[in-house]
PDB file of C-alpha atoms in Angstrom:
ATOM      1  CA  UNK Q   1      79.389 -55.602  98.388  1.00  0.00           C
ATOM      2  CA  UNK Q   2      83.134 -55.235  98.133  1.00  0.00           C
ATOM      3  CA  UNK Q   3      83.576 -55.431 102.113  1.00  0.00           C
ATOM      4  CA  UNK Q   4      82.110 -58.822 101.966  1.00  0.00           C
ATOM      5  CA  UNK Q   5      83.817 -60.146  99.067  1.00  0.00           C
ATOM      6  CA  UNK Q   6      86.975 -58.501 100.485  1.00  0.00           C
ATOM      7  CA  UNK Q   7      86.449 -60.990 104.116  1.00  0.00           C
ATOM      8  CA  UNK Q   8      85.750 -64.210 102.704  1.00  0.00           C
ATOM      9  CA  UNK Q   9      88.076 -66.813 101.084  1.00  0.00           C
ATOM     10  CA  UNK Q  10      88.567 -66.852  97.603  1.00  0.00           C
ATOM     11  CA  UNK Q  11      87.051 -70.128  97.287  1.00  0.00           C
ATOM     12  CA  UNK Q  12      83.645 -69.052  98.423  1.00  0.00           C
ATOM     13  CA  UNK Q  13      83.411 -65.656  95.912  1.00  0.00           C
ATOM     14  CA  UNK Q  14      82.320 -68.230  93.565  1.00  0.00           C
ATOM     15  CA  UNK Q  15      79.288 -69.133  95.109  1.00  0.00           C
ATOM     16  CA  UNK Q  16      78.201 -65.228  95.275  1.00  0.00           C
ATOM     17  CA  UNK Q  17      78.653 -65.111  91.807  1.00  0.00           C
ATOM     18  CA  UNK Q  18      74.329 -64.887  91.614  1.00  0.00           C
ATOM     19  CA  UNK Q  19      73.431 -62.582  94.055  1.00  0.00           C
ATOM     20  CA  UNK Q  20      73.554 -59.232  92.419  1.00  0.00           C
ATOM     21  CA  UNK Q  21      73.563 -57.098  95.765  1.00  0.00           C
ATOM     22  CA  UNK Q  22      75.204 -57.339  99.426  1.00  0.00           C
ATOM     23  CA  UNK Q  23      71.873 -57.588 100.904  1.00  0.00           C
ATOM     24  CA  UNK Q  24      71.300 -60.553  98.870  1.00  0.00           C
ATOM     25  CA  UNK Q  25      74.735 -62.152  99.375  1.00  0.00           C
ATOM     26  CA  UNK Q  26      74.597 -61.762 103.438  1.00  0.00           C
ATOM     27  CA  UNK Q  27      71.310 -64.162 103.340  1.00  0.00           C
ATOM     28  CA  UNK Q  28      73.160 -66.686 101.289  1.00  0.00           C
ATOM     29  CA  UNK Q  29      75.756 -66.383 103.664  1.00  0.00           C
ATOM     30  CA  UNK Q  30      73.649 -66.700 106.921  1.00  0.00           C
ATOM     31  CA  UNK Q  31      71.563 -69.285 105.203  1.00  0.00           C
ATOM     32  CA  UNK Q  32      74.780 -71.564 104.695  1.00  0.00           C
ATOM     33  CA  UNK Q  33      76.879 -70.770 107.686  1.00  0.00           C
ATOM     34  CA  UNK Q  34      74.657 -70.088 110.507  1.00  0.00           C
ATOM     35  CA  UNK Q  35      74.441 -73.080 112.870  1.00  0.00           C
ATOM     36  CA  UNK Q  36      72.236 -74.632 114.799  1.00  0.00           C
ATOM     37  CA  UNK Q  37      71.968 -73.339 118.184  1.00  0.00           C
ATOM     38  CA  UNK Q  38      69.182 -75.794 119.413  1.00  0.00           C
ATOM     39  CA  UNK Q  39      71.489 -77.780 121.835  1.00  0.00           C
ATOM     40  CA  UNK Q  40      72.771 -74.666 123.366  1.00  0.00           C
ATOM     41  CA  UNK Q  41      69.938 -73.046 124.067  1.00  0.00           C
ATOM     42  CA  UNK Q  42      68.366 -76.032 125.919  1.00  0.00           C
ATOM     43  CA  UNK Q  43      71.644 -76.482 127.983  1.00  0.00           C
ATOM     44  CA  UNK Q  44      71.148 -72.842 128.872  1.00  0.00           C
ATOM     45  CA  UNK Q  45      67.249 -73.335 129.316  1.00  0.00           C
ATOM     46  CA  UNK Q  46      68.434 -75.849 131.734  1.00  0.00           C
ATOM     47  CA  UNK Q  47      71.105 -74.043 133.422  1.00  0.00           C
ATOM     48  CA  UNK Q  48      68.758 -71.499 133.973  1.00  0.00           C
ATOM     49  CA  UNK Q  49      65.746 -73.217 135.094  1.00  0.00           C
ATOM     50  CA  UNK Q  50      67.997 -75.184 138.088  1.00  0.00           C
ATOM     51  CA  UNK Q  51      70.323 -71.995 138.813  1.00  0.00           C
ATOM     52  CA  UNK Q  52      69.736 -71.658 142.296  1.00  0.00           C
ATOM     53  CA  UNK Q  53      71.608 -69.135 145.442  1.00  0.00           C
ATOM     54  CA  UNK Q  54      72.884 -72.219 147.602  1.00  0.00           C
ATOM     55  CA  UNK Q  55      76.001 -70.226 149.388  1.00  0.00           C
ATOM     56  CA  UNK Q  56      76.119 -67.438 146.861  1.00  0.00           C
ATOM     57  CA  UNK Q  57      75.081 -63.717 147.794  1.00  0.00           C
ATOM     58  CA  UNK Q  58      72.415 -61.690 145.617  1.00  0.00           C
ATOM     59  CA  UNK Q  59      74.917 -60.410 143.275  1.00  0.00           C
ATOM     60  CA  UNK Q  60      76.294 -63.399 143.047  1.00  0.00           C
ATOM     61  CA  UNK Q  61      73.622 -65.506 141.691  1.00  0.00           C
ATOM     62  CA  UNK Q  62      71.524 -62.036 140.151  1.00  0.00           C
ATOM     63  CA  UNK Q  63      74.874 -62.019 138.050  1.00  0.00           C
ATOM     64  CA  UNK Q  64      75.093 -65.971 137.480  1.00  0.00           C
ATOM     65  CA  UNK Q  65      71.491 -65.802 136.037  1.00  0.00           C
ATOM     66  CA  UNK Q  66      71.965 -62.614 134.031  1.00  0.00           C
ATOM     67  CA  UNK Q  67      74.958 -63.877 132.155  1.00  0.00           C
ATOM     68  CA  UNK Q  68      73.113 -67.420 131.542  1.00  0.00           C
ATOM     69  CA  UNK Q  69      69.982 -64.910 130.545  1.00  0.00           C
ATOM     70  CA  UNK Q  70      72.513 -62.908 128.066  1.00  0.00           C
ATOM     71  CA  UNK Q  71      73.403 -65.483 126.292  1.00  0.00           C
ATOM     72  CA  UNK Q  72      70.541 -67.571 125.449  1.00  0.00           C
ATOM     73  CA  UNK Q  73      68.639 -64.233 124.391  1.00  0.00           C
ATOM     74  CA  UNK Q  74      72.018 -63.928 121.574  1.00  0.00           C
ATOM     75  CA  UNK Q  75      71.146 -67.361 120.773  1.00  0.00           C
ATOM     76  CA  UNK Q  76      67.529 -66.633 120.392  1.00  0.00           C
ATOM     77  CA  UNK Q  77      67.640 -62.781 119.033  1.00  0.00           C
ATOM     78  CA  UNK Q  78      69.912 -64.311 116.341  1.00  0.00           C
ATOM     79  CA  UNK Q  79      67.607 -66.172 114.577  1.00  0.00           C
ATOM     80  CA  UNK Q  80      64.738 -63.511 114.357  1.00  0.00           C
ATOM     81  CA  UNK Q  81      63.990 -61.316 111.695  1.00  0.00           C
ATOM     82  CA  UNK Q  82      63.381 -57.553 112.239  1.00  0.00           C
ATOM     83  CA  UNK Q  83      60.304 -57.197 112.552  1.00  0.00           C
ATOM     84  CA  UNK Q  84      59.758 -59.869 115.078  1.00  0.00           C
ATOM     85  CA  UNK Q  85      62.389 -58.985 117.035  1.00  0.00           C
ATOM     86  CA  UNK Q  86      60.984 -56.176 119.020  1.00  0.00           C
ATOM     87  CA  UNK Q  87      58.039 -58.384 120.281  1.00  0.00           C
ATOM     88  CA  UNK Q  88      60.402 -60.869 121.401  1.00  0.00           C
ATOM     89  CA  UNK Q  89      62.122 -58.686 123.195  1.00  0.00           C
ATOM     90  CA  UNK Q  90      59.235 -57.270 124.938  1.00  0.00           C
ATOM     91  CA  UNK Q  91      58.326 -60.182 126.278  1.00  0.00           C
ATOM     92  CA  UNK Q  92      61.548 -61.635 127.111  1.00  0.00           C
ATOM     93  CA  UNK Q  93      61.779 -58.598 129.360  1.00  0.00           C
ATOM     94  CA  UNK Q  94      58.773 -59.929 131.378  1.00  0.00           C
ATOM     95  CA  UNK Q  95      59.974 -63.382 131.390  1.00  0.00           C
ATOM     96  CA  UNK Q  96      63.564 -62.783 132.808  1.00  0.00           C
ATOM     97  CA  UNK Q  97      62.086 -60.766 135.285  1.00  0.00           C
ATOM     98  CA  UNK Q  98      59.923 -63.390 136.374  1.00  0.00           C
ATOM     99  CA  UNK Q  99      62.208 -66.361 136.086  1.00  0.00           C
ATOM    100  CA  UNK Q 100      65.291 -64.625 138.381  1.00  0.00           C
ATOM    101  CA  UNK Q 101      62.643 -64.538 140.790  1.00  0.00           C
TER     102      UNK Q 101
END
């Protein structure tokens, strides 16, 4: 609890003034702060969906689509809570594999 009320501005402590534990503070902080990734992650569902080789070699574009691939699963991961997350994973495993092909 006192690491997080040690990193945020003084101005904020106030509103953590209810949450009796750091567990409890964290969600009210996610809850506020977190944005909205949604026009991100369908730039990046489009990037990925017209990535194509043209002129590049396999590493190249096997690169391109991995870094494209890394970052919308951060965006998606993100929002997930733990017990989801696994599952998600799983499959997303299947579905990159698929899609770089």
């Amino acid at each position: 609890m006192s690491w997080i009320l040690g990193s945020i501005e003084p101005h904020i402590i106030l509103n953590l003034r209810p949450y009796k534990t750091s567990k409890a503070m964290w969600e009210y902080l996610k809850r506020i702060y977190t944005q909205n990734n949604s026009d991100q992650r369908f730039q990046l569902e489009f990037e990925m969906a017209n990535f194509s080789q043209g002129g590049l070699s396999v590493e190249a574009f096997y690169s391109g689509f991995s870094n494209l691939w890394a970052k919308y699963t951060d965006i998606v991961y993100f929002s997930l809570s733990a017990t989801s997350l696994p599952h998600v994973q799983s499959v997303h495993e299947t579905v990159g594999g698929i899609s770089f092909l």
